[in-house]
DNA sequence: AATCCGGGGGC
DNA sequence: GCCCCAGGATT
């Protein structure tokens, strides 16, 4: 009994001194914690922080989000990616509002849209002290090394085992701290490459470390190779307005988002001239983007004008942002009073 | 079980 | 370039 508690004690002692001061660690408000957990899905801490601050300033409660127009939400989420997270968060906020309060168990949280096993366990343990272990990428890696797990950590069977092992180690008196401590360990010491075992509180208990195979774990299946694609976009500007088209609402990705028309969409591209190019990767698609610039006599079918200085309030993907940023650079060169030259 | 969804930081 | 990130939904 005493022995099984030792790993948790070692970990929590380390966490007390090594934990980073992150915005969502300064509160136990379920709404703030939920927002952070959703944003942190497949997204790094440093990326999330500015989005988190802006989001909660605008939507401090589930009620405020439930009442908001979706476009405003998506504009605020723009650039963070995985936009179904935002749409599901709004639906969850609506459910919470309708229920008149937050769920209090992981099982109940799990019922909300966009909330899976990880997020449910995270919020329930941090905000409601439910003794349930989380399993995310960090915990999977830490536990795979701690127990020298030989299986592929992507396989459901292995993931279940890893979660059970985390559950067995969890300190039921401090489930939220324990969960965050394991993740902190994975994020700061037990790194995918070149882990800092010398600083690790579990060094002497870690099976992989004892066997000298830390750098061989965790085992992961090879991933599919990316596709290269070329894209030509048109940046049509007139009187401070930009020509955009809206993607269908049932598109697989970036549904309902505004984007630049491609060259093929335009009746004539003779008047356009090259402005620049850049690369942009979306999951396994690697785009080489060429941007053309100019004016058009008339508005093409399906396209709409938008004020250039109000693009920020539209749902717009990062690729479109990069292209528009290209334009800002040209403008500042043309207008010395706004540039440094 | 496989695939898809965005995007970016770090090496 | 490649890996992988406080995952979840869909097929």
Short mmCIF file of C-alpha atoms (C1' of nucleotides) in Angstrom, two decimals:
data_model
loop_
_atom_site.label_atom_id
_atom_site.label_comp_id
_atom_site.label_asym_id
_atom_site.label_seq_id
_atom_site.Cartn_x
_atom_site.Cartn_y
_atom_site.Cartn_z
CA UNK A 1 0.00 0.00 0.00
CA UNK A 2 2.67 2.44 1.04
CA UNK A 3 4.78 1.37 -1.90
CA UNK A 4 2.09 2.01 -4.46
CA UNK A 5 1.78 5.57 -3.25
CA UNK A 6 5.41 6.34 -3.61
CA UNK A 7 5.38 7.21 -7.33
CA UNK A 8 2.54 9.68 -6.81
CA UNK A 9 4.33 11.30 -3.87
CA UNK A 10 7.54 11.67 -5.85
CA UNK A 11 5.67 13.09 -8.80
CA UNK A 12 3.57 15.55 -6.82
CA UNK A 13 6.61 16.79 -4.91
CA UNK A 14 8.37 17.43 -8.21
CA UNK A 15 5.27 19.09 -9.67
CA UNK A 16 4.99 21.47 -6.73
CA UNK A 17 8.35 22.95 -7.59
CA UNK A 18 8.41 22.56 -11.37
CA UNK A 19 4.89 23.40 -12.49
CA UNK A 20 4.58 26.18 -15.03
CA UNK A 21 2.39 29.13 -14.20
CA UNK A 22 -0.25 28.74 -16.92
CA UNK A 23 -3.38 30.90 -17.13
CA UNK A 24 -5.81 27.99 -16.67
CA UNK A 25 -3.95 26.82 -13.58
CA UNK A 26 -4.98 29.98 -11.76
CA UNK A 27 -8.63 28.96 -11.66
CA UNK A 28 -10.93 26.05 -11.02
CA UNK A 29 -13.86 27.59 -12.82
CA UNK A 30 -15.18 24.70 -14.94
CA UNK A 31 -15.84 27.01 -17.88
CA UNK A 32 -12.26 28.30 -17.97
CA UNK A 33 -10.83 24.81 -17.53
CA UNK A 34 -13.13 23.42 -20.23
CA UNK A 35 -12.14 26.13 -22.70
CA UNK A 36 -8.46 25.46 -22.03
CA UNK A 37 -8.85 21.71 -22.45
CA UNK A 38 -10.69 22.05 -25.75
CA UNK A 39 -8.12 24.49 -27.11
CA UNK A 40 -5.27 22.27 -25.96
CA UNK A 41 -6.48 19.32 -28.01
CA UNK A 42 -3.64 18.61 -30.45
CA UNK A 43 -2.38 22.12 -29.86
CA UNK A 44 0.65 23.37 -27.94
CA UNK A 45 0.47 25.39 -24.76
CA UNK A 46 2.33 28.36 -26.22
CA UNK A 47 -0.07 28.49 -29.17
CA UNK A 48 -3.14 28.34 -26.96
CA UNK A 49 -2.33 31.03 -24.40
CA UNK A 50 -3.19 34.15 -26.46
CA UNK A 51 -6.34 32.49 -27.85
CA UNK A 52 -7.41 31.47 -24.36
CA UNK A 53 -7.07 35.00 -22.99
CA UNK A 54 -8.94 36.59 -25.90
CA UNK A 55 -11.66 33.96 -25.88
CA UNK A 56 -12.51 34.25 -22.19
CA UNK A 57 -12.43 38.03 -22.34
CA UNK A 58 -15.17 37.84 -24.96
CA UNK A 59 -17.01 34.73 -23.70
CA UNK A 60 -16.57 34.64 -19.91
CA UNK A 61 -19.47 32.22 -19.36
CA UNK A 62 -21.23 29.39 -21.21
CA UNK A 63 -24.27 31.65 -21.49
CA UNK A 64 -22.31 34.30 -23.37
CA UNK A 65 -21.05 31.76 -25.89
CA UNK A 66 -24.43 30.11 -26.24
CA UNK A 67 -25.91 33.46 -27.23
CA UNK A 68 -23.17 34.43 -29.70
CA UNK A 69 -23.30 34.25 -33.50
CA UNK A 70 -21.23 31.38 -34.83
CA UNK A 71 -19.26 33.61 -37.17
CA UNK A 72 -17.97 35.68 -34.28
CA UNK A 73 -16.87 32.53 -32.48
CA UNK A 74 -15.10 31.21 -35.57
CA UNK A 75 -13.39 34.54 -36.19
CA UNK A 76 -12.02 34.40 -32.66
CA UNK A 77 -10.91 30.79 -33.19
CA UNK A 78 -9.46 31.61 -36.61
CA UNK A 79 -5.90 30.34 -36.93
CA UNK A 80 -6.16 27.82 -34.12
CA UNK A 81 -7.40 25.03 -36.39
CA UNK A 82 -9.74 22.09 -35.86
CA UNK A 83 -12.75 24.35 -36.10
CA UNK A 84 -15.24 21.63 -35.20
CA UNK A 85 -13.84 22.11 -31.69
CA UNK A 86 -15.29 25.62 -31.67
CA UNK A 87 -18.64 24.58 -33.07
CA UNK A 88 -18.92 21.72 -30.58
CA UNK A 89 -17.90 23.99 -27.71
CA UNK A 90 -20.78 26.28 -28.58
CA UNK A 91 -23.16 23.33 -28.61
CA UNK A 92 -21.78 22.22 -25.26
CA UNK A 93 -22.27 25.73 -23.89
CA UNK A 94 -25.87 25.63 -25.07
CA UNK A 95 -26.41 22.32 -23.29
CA UNK A 96 -24.81 23.59 -20.08
CA UNK A 97 -26.98 26.70 -20.23
CA UNK A 98 -30.10 24.63 -20.83
CA UNK A 99 -29.25 22.31 -17.95
CA UNK A 100 -28.72 25.28 -15.68
CA UNK A 101 -25.23 24.25 -14.60
CA UNK A 102 -22.14 22.18 -15.21
CA UNK A 103 -22.02 18.39 -15.16
CA UNK A 104 -20.12 17.11 -12.13
CA UNK A 105 -18.95 13.67 -13.18
CA UNK A 106 -16.69 12.55 -16.00
CA UNK A 107 -19.47 10.37 -17.34
CA UNK A 108 -21.81 13.35 -17.53
CA UNK A 109 -19.18 15.58 -19.15
CA UNK A 110 -18.59 12.85 -21.69
CA UNK A 111 -22.14 13.28 -22.97
CA UNK A 112 -21.46 16.80 -24.23
CA UNK A 113 -20.50 17.30 -27.90
CA UNK A 114 -16.76 17.49 -28.55
CA UNK A 115 -15.90 16.07 -25.15
CA UNK A 116 -14.28 12.65 -25.20
CA UNK A 117 -12.63 10.51 -22.59
CA UNK A 118 -9.63 12.74 -22.10
CA UNK A 119 -11.44 16.06 -21.70
CA UNK A 120 -14.16 14.58 -19.49
CA UNK A 121 -11.58 13.09 -17.12
CA UNK A 122 -9.51 16.28 -17.12
CA UNK A 123 -12.36 18.61 -16.17
CA UNK A 124 -13.89 16.17 -13.68
CA UNK A 125 -10.58 15.59 -11.91
CA UNK A 126 -9.41 19.22 -11.90
CA UNK A 127 -12.70 20.93 -11.07
CA UNK A 128 -14.67 18.23 -9.22
CA UNK A 129 -11.91 16.09 -7.69
CA UNK A 130 -13.11 12.90 -9.33
CA UNK A 131 -10.34 10.31 -9.09
CA UNK A 132 -10.12 9.43 -12.78
CA UNK A 133 -6.89 9.32 -14.75
CA UNK A 134 -6.48 11.15 -18.03
CA UNK A 135 -4.78 9.67 -21.05
CA UNK A 136 -3.39 12.12 -23.57
CA UNK A 137 -0.26 12.03 -25.72
CA UNK A 138 1.94 13.01 -22.79
CA UNK A 139 0.54 10.46 -20.37
CA UNK A 140 0.73 7.73 -23.01
CA UNK A 141 4.41 8.44 -23.60
CA UNK A 142 5.25 8.70 -19.90
CA UNK A 143 3.42 5.51 -19.00
CA UNK A 144 4.80 3.62 -22.00
CA UNK A 145 8.31 4.39 -20.77
CA UNK A 146 7.50 3.93 -17.10
CA UNK A 147 6.22 0.40 -17.77
CA UNK A 148 8.40 -0.34 -20.83
CA UNK A 149 5.29 -0.96 -22.91
CA UNK A 150 6.33 -2.79 -26.10
CA UNK A 151 3.06 -2.29 -28.03
CA UNK A 152 2.08 0.50 -30.42
CA UNK A 153 0.66 3.30 -28.26
CA UNK A 154 -1.84 4.15 -30.97
CA UNK A 155 -3.64 0.83 -30.60
CA UNK A 156 -6.79 0.94 -28.46
CA UNK A 157 -5.78 -2.10 -26.44
CA UNK A 158 -2.44 -0.59 -25.47
CA UNK A 159 -4.04 2.76 -24.71
CA UNK A 160 -6.47 1.08 -22.36
CA UNK A 161 -3.61 -0.61 -20.52
CA UNK A 162 -1.69 2.63 -20.25
CA UNK A 163 -4.72 4.40 -18.84
CA UNK A 164 -5.25 1.62 -16.30
CA UNK A 165 -1.65 1.95 -15.19
CA UNK A 166 -2.04 5.70 -14.80
CA UNK A 167 -5.24 5.08 -12.85
CA UNK A 168 -3.40 2.69 -10.54
CA UNK A 169 -0.77 5.32 -9.78
CA UNK A 170 -3.19 8.21 -9.36
CA UNK A 171 -3.45 9.82 -5.92
CA UNK A 172 -7.23 9.85 -5.27
CA UNK A 173 -6.78 12.72 -2.84
CA UNK A 174 -5.37 14.99 -5.51
CA UNK A 175 -6.54 13.68 -8.90
CA UNK A 176 -6.37 17.04 -10.69
CA UNK A 177 -2.83 17.75 -9.56
CA UNK A 178 -1.75 14.20 -10.31
CA UNK A 179 -3.12 14.30 -13.84
CA UNK A 180 -1.58 17.66 -14.56
CA UNK A 181 1.69 16.51 -13.05
CA UNK A 182 1.99 13.51 -15.37
CA UNK A 183 1.22 15.73 -18.35
CA UNK A 184 3.71 18.31 -17.12
CA UNK A 185 6.31 15.58 -16.86
CA UNK A 186 5.65 14.57 -20.45
CA UNK A 187 5.67 18.15 -21.69
CA UNK A 188 8.85 19.29 -19.96
CA UNK A 189 11.06 16.27 -19.15
CA UNK A 190 9.80 13.02 -20.67
CA UNK A 191 10.04 14.51 -24.16
CA UNK A 192 9.56 12.51 -27.37
CA UNK A 193 13.21 13.04 -28.24
CA UNK A 194 16.11 13.60 -25.86
CA UNK A 195 14.18 13.23 -22.63
CA UNK A 196 15.78 14.80 -19.55
CA UNK A 197 15.93 11.69 -17.42
CA UNK A 198 18.49 13.18 -15.04
CA UNK A 199 15.84 15.59 -13.77
CA UNK A 200 12.99 13.08 -13.65
CA UNK A 201 11.38 12.25 -10.29
CA UNK A 202 10.53 8.77 -11.63
CA UNK A 203 14.00 8.01 -12.97
CA UNK A 204 14.70 5.19 -10.51
CA UNK A 205 11.26 3.64 -10.96
CA UNK A 206 11.13 3.90 -14.76
CA UNK A 207 11.37 0.53 -16.49
CA UNK A 208 12.62 2.01 -19.74
CA UNK A 209 15.34 3.92 -17.92
CA UNK A 210 16.40 0.85 -15.96
CA UNK A 211 16.71 -1.13 -19.18
CA UNK A 212 18.36 1.67 -21.10
CA UNK A 213 15.66 1.77 -23.79
CA UNK A 214 14.12 5.18 -23.13
CA UNK A 215 15.02 6.39 -26.61
CA UNK A 216 13.30 3.37 -28.18
CA UNK A 217 9.94 4.11 -26.56
CA UNK A 218 7.14 4.68 -27.12
CA UNK A 219 6.58 2.45 -30.15
CA UNK A 220 4.59 4.20 -32.87
CA UNK A 221 3.44 3.03 -36.26
CA UNK A 222 4.84 4.88 -39.28
CA UNK A 223 2.57 7.52 -40.70
CA UNK A 224 1.39 8.10 -44.19
CA UNK A 225 3.45 10.39 -46.40
CA UNK A 226 2.19 13.87 -47.26
CA UNK A 227 0.85 14.96 -50.63
CA UNK A 228 2.27 17.94 -52.51
CA UNK A 229 -0.27 20.26 -54.08
CA UNK A 230 -0.03 23.53 -55.98
CA UNK A 231 -2.54 26.31 -55.62
CA UNK A 232 -2.95 29.66 -57.36
CA UNK A 233 -4.93 32.27 -55.44
CA UNK A 234 -6.25 35.62 -56.59
CA UNK A 235 -5.99 38.68 -54.40
CA UNK A 236 -8.48 41.06 -55.95
CA UNK A 237 -8.60 44.44 -54.23
CA UNK A 238 -10.71 47.47 -54.99
CA UNK A 239 -11.18 50.56 -52.86
CA UNK A 240 -9.98 48.93 -49.68
CA UNK A 241 -12.14 45.88 -50.26
CA UNK A 242 -11.08 42.30 -50.86
CA UNK A 243 -12.82 39.70 -52.97
CA UNK A 244 -13.65 36.52 -51.05
CA UNK A 245 -15.77 33.47 -51.58
CA UNK A 246 -17.43 31.35 -48.96
CA UNK A 247 -16.88 27.61 -48.72
CA UNK A 248 -19.89 25.36 -48.55
CA UNK A 249 -21.24 24.61 -45.11
CA UNK A 250 -20.90 20.89 -45.73
CA UNK A 251 -17.27 20.93 -46.84
CA UNK A 252 -15.08 18.55 -44.92
CA UNK A 253 -12.66 21.21 -43.92
CA UNK A 254 -13.05 24.91 -43.22
CA UNK A 255 -16.79 24.60 -43.76
CA UNK A 256 -18.41 28.00 -44.16
CA UNK A 257 -15.08 29.81 -44.07
CA UNK A 258 -14.12 32.70 -46.32
CA UNK A 259 -11.20 32.23 -48.68
CA UNK A 260 -9.53 33.73 -51.71
CA UNK A 261 -10.86 32.64 -55.09
CA UNK A 262 -8.42 30.51 -57.06
CA UNK A 263 -7.27 31.68 -60.47
CA UNK A 264 -9.49 29.17 -62.25
CA UNK A 265 -12.56 30.67 -60.59
CA UNK A 266 -12.07 33.98 -62.33
CA UNK A 267 -13.39 34.81 -65.80
CA UNK A 268 -10.12 36.39 -66.82
CA UNK A 269 -6.81 36.56 -65.07
CA UNK A 270 -4.97 38.51 -67.73
CA UNK A 271 -4.87 41.66 -65.61
CA UNK A 272 -3.26 39.91 -62.65
CA UNK A 273 0.40 39.85 -61.82
CA UNK A 274 2.36 37.63 -59.43
CA UNK A 275 2.61 38.93 -55.89
CA UNK A 276 4.46 36.17 -54.07
CA UNK A 277 4.40 32.60 -52.89
CA UNK A 278 4.51 30.59 -49.70
CA UNK A 279 4.05 27.11 -48.30
CA UNK A 280 1.21 25.97 -46.13
CA UNK A 281 0.61 22.53 -44.63
CA UNK A 282 -2.77 21.12 -43.66
CA UNK A 283 -2.54 17.72 -41.99
CA UNK A 284 -0.86 15.58 -44.66
CA UNK A 285 -1.41 18.05 -47.51
CA UNK A 286 1.50 20.26 -48.37
CA UNK A 287 0.43 23.28 -50.44
CA UNK A 288 2.72 25.40 -52.55
CA UNK A 289 0.70 28.60 -52.90
CA UNK A 290 1.17 31.19 -55.60
CA UNK A 291 -0.60 34.51 -55.08
CA UNK A 292 -1.70 36.81 -57.91
CA UNK A 293 -2.72 40.39 -57.45
CA UNK A 294 -4.86 42.89 -59.36
CA UNK A 295 -8.33 44.27 -60.08
CA UNK A 296 -11.41 43.01 -61.87
CA UNK A 297 -14.08 44.88 -63.79
CA UNK A 298 -16.96 42.97 -62.29
CA UNK A 299 -17.59 40.71 -59.33
CA UNK A 300 -17.40 37.02 -60.25
CA UNK A 301 -20.31 34.78 -59.41
CA UNK A 302 -20.22 33.44 -55.86
CA UNK A 303 -17.73 36.03 -54.65
CA UNK A 304 -18.29 38.93 -52.27
CA UNK A 305 -16.48 42.10 -51.26
CA UNK A 306 -15.21 42.51 -47.72
CA UNK A 307 -13.54 45.51 -46.12
CA UNK A 308 -9.84 44.73 -45.84
CA UNK A 309 -9.56 46.06 -42.32
CA UNK A 310 -12.42 43.88 -41.15
CA UNK A 311 -11.03 40.56 -42.28
CA UNK A 312 -10.21 39.83 -38.65
CA UNK A 313 -13.89 39.55 -37.84
CA UNK A 314 -14.49 36.82 -40.42
CA UNK A 315 -13.98 33.08 -40.24
CA UNK A 316 -10.78 32.82 -42.25
CA UNK A 317 -8.17 30.06 -42.32
CA UNK A 318 -4.47 30.52 -41.82
CA UNK A 319 -3.67 30.05 -45.51
CA UNK A 320 -5.87 32.99 -46.44
CA UNK A 321 -4.27 35.03 -43.69
CA UNK A 322 -0.81 34.37 -45.05
CA UNK A 323 -1.88 35.47 -48.53
CA UNK A 324 -3.45 38.67 -47.21
CA UNK A 325 -0.33 39.37 -45.16
CA UNK A 326 1.56 39.33 -48.45
CA UNK A 327 -0.65 42.18 -49.59
CA UNK A 328 -0.02 44.25 -46.47
CA UNK A 329 3.68 44.08 -47.21
CA UNK A 330 3.19 45.41 -50.72
CA UNK A 331 0.97 48.21 -49.47
CA UNK A 332 3.51 49.35 -46.92
CA UNK A 333 6.12 49.50 -49.68
CA UNK A 334 3.84 51.56 -51.87
CA UNK A 335 3.03 53.91 -49.01
CA UNK A 336 6.29 55.06 -47.42
CA UNK A 337 4.46 56.98 -44.70
CA UNK A 338 3.34 53.63 -43.27
CA UNK A 339 6.59 51.78 -43.79
CA UNK A 340 10.07 52.01 -42.38
CA UNK A 341 11.74 52.84 -45.69
"C1'" DA B 1 -9.15 -0.01 -36.99
"C1'" DA B 2 -8.40 3.88 -40.15
"C1'" DT B 3 -9.03 8.35 -41.47
"C1'" DC B 4 -9.86 13.02 -41.12
"C1'" DC B 5 -9.63 17.59 -39.17
"C1'" DG B 6 -5.56 22.99 -38.98
"C1'" DG B 7 -1.84 24.78 -37.65
"C1'" DG B 8 2.62 25.73 -35.96
"C1'" DG B 9 6.96 25.10 -33.11
"C1'" DG B 10 11.19 22.87 -32.54
"C1'" DC B 11 14.88 20.27 -34.01
"C1'" DG C 1 11.51 18.23 -43.75
"C1'" DC C 2 9.62 15.68 -40.12
"C1'" DC C 3 7.44 14.92 -35.72
"C1'" DC C 4 3.93 15.71 -32.68
"C1'" DC C 5 1.17 18.32 -29.90
"C1'" DA C 6 -3.47 18.43 -22.57
"C1'" DG C 7 -8.20 14.50 -29.03
"C1'" DG C 8 -12.72 13.56 -30.93
"C1'" DA C 9 -15.94 12.20 -34.47
"C1'" DT C 10 -16.94 9.50 -38.28
"C1'" DT C 11 -16.70 5.61 -41.21
#
